[in-house]
PDB file of C-alpha atoms in Angstrom:
ATOM      1  CA  ALA V   1      19.270 -22.127  36.780  1.00  0.00           C
ATOM      2  CA  PRO V   2      19.660 -25.227  39.704  1.00  0.00           C
ATOM      3  CA  GLY V   3      16.579 -26.936  39.049  1.00  0.00           C
ATOM      4  CA  ALA V   4      15.266 -25.598  35.720  1.00  0.00           C
ATOM      5  CA  LEU V   5      15.633 -26.994  32.354  1.00  0.00           C
ATOM      6  CA  THR V   6      15.457 -23.902  29.969  1.00  0.00           C
ATOM      7  CA  ILE V   7      13.998 -24.739  26.603  1.00  0.00           C
ATOM      8  CA  THR V   8      14.066 -22.307  23.741  1.00  0.00           C
ATOM      9  CA  ALA V   9      12.524 -23.026  20.336  1.00  0.00           C
ATOM     10  CA  THR V  10      13.376 -20.286  17.373  1.00  0.00           C
ATOM     11  CA  SER V  11      11.723 -20.718  13.641  1.00  0.00           C
ATOM     12  CA  PRO V  12      12.444 -18.227  10.795  1.00  0.00           C
ATOM     13  CA  GLU V  13       8.094 -18.243  10.016  1.00  0.00           C
ATOM     14  CA  SER V  14       6.519 -19.174  14.094  1.00  0.00           C
ATOM     15  CA  GLY V  15       9.369 -16.212  15.528  1.00  0.00           C
ATOM     16  CA  ASN V  16      11.081 -17.402  19.476  1.00  0.00           C
ATOM     17  CA  ALA V  17       9.344 -18.951  22.254  1.00  0.00           C
ATOM     18  CA  PHE V  18      10.581 -20.267  25.541  1.00  0.00           C
ATOM     19  CA  ASP V  19       9.430 -22.483  28.196  1.00  0.00           C
ATOM     20  CA  GLN V  20      11.303 -23.747  31.497  1.00  0.00           C
ATOM     21  CA  VAL V  21      10.479 -26.561  33.419  1.00  0.00           C
ATOM     22  CA  ASP V  22      11.007 -28.035  37.156  1.00  0.00           C
ATOM     23  CA  VAL V  23      13.538 -30.736  36.953  1.00  0.00           C
ATOM     24  CA  ASP V  24      16.386 -32.917  38.854  1.00  0.00           C
ATOM     25  CA  TYR V  25      19.669 -33.131  37.162  1.00  0.00           C
ATOM     26  CA  ALA V  26      23.137 -33.903  38.632  1.00  0.00           C
ATOM     27  CA  GLY V  27      26.079 -32.094  37.027  1.00  0.00           C
ATOM     28  CA  ALA V  28      26.890 -28.467  35.033  1.00  0.00           C
ATOM     29  CA  GLU V  29      24.865 -26.881  33.061  1.00  0.00           C
ATOM     30  CA  CYS V  30      25.022 -27.861  29.210  1.00  0.00           C
ATOM     31  CA  LYS V  31      23.757 -26.069  26.146  1.00  0.00           C
ATOM     32  CA  VAL V  32      22.383 -28.780  23.035  1.00  0.00           C
ATOM     33  CA  GLY V  33      20.453 -27.708  19.728  1.00  0.00           C
ATOM     34  CA  MET V  34      18.340 -30.491  18.373  1.00  0.00           C
ATOM     35  CA  ASN V  35      15.120 -30.252  16.632  1.00  0.00           C
ATOM     36  CA  ALA V  36      12.320 -30.263  18.109  1.00  0.00           C
ATOM     37  CA  LYS V  37       9.787 -32.388  15.079  1.00  0.00           C
ATOM     38  CA  TYR V  38      12.520 -35.347  16.879  1.00  0.00           C
ATOM     39  CA  LEU V  39      12.644 -34.408  20.293  1.00  0.00           C
ATOM     40  CA  LEU V  40       8.715 -33.951  20.392  1.00  0.00           C
ATOM     41  CA  ASP V  41       7.969 -37.675  18.799  1.00  0.00           C
ATOM     42  CA  VAL V  42      10.227 -38.990  21.363  1.00  0.00           C
ATOM     43  CA  LEU V  43       8.305 -37.537  23.729  1.00  0.00           C
ATOM     44  CA  ALA V  44       5.461 -38.151  22.342  1.00  0.00           C
ATOM     45  CA  ALA V  45       6.068 -41.937  22.486  1.00  0.00           C
ATOM     46  CA  ILE V  46       6.612 -42.353  26.390  1.00  0.00           C
ATOM     47  CA  ASP V  47       3.584 -43.041  28.570  1.00  0.00           C
ATOM     48  CA  ASP V  48       4.974 -42.031  31.478  1.00  0.00           C
ATOM     49  CA  GLU V  49       4.748 -38.383  32.923  1.00  0.00           C
ATOM     50  CA  GLU V  50       8.214 -38.214  33.437  1.00  0.00           C
ATOM     51  CA  ALA V  51      10.953 -38.791  30.778  1.00  0.00           C
ATOM     52  CA  VAL V  52      14.584 -39.463  32.237  1.00  0.00           C
ATOM     53  CA  TRP V  53      17.214 -37.882  29.474  1.00  0.00           C
ATOM     54  CA  GLY V  54      20.673 -38.460  29.520  1.00  0.00           C
ATOM     55  CA  VAL V  55      23.085 -36.141  27.652  1.00  0.00           C
ATOM     56  CA  SER V  56      26.791 -35.678  28.599  1.00  0.00           C
ATOM     57  CA  GLY V  57      27.669 -32.772  26.377  1.00  0.00           C
ATOM     58  CA  GLU V  58      26.892 -30.536  23.819  1.00  0.00           C
ATOM     59  CA  LEU V  59      27.872 -32.831  20.657  1.00  0.00           C
ATOM     60  CA  ASP V  60      26.926 -36.454  22.458  1.00  0.00           C
ATOM     61  CA  PRO V  61      23.855 -37.998  21.792  1.00  0.00           C
ATOM     62  CA  ILE V  62      20.909 -37.208  23.586  1.00  0.00           C
ATOM     63  CA  THR V  63      19.314 -40.251  25.559  1.00  0.00           C
ATOM     64  CA  LEU V  64      15.212 -40.032  26.341  1.00  0.00           C
ATOM     65  CA  ARG V  65      13.680 -42.895  28.434  1.00  0.00           C
ATOM     66  CA  PRO V  66      10.750 -43.551  30.607  1.00  0.00           C
ATOM     67  CA  ALA V  67      10.849 -42.556  34.258  1.00  0.00           C
ATOM     68  CA  THR V  68       9.421 -45.530  36.099  1.00  0.00           C
ATOM     69  CA  GLU V  69      11.304 -48.905  36.346  1.00  0.00           C
ATOM     70  CA  SER V  70       9.062 -51.385  34.138  1.00  0.00           C
ATOM     71  CA  ALA V  71       8.065 -48.722  31.209  1.00  0.00           C
ATOM     72  CA  ALA V  72      12.068 -47.983  31.190  1.00  0.00           C
ATOM     73  CA  THR V  73      12.892 -51.222  30.152  1.00  0.00           C
ATOM     74  CA  ASP V  74      10.190 -51.103  27.833  1.00  0.00           C
ATOM     75  CA  TYR V  75      11.169 -47.786  25.859  1.00  0.00           C
ATOM     76  CA  LEU V  76      15.143 -46.178  24.926  1.00  0.00           C
ATOM     77  CA  ALA V  77      15.146 -43.555  22.130  1.00  0.00           C
ATOM     78  CA  VAL V  78      18.493 -41.566  20.898  1.00  0.00           C
ATOM     79  CA  VAL V  79      18.015 -37.750  19.413  1.00  0.00           C
ATOM     80  CA  MET V  80      21.039 -36.341  18.028  1.00  0.00           C
ATOM     81  CA  PRO V  81      22.478 -33.050  18.230  1.00  0.00           C
ATOM     82  CA  LEU V  82      22.685 -30.015  15.970  1.00  0.00           C
ATOM     83  CA  ARG V  83      25.897 -28.225  16.366  1.00  0.00           C
ATOM     84  CA  ILE V  84      24.593 -24.639  17.527  1.00  0.00           C
TER      85      ILE V  84
END
């Protein structure tokens, strides 16, 4: 939905889960699959309340960095997508 990011997780051991987060984004709707542990590791390393995600396509690498200007120059992560 416009202004929202829906995150879903599927695990054979734990079942399914989802959450919706408010976002400010520009562009078309995109569905991307990634390893949840890798994503959580990257988000844990960002010492900012907001993160900037760079997504250009469902099979392209995702970039993540802190939203604040000063921290953005110190950290940039790349997470490779999974085919879904």
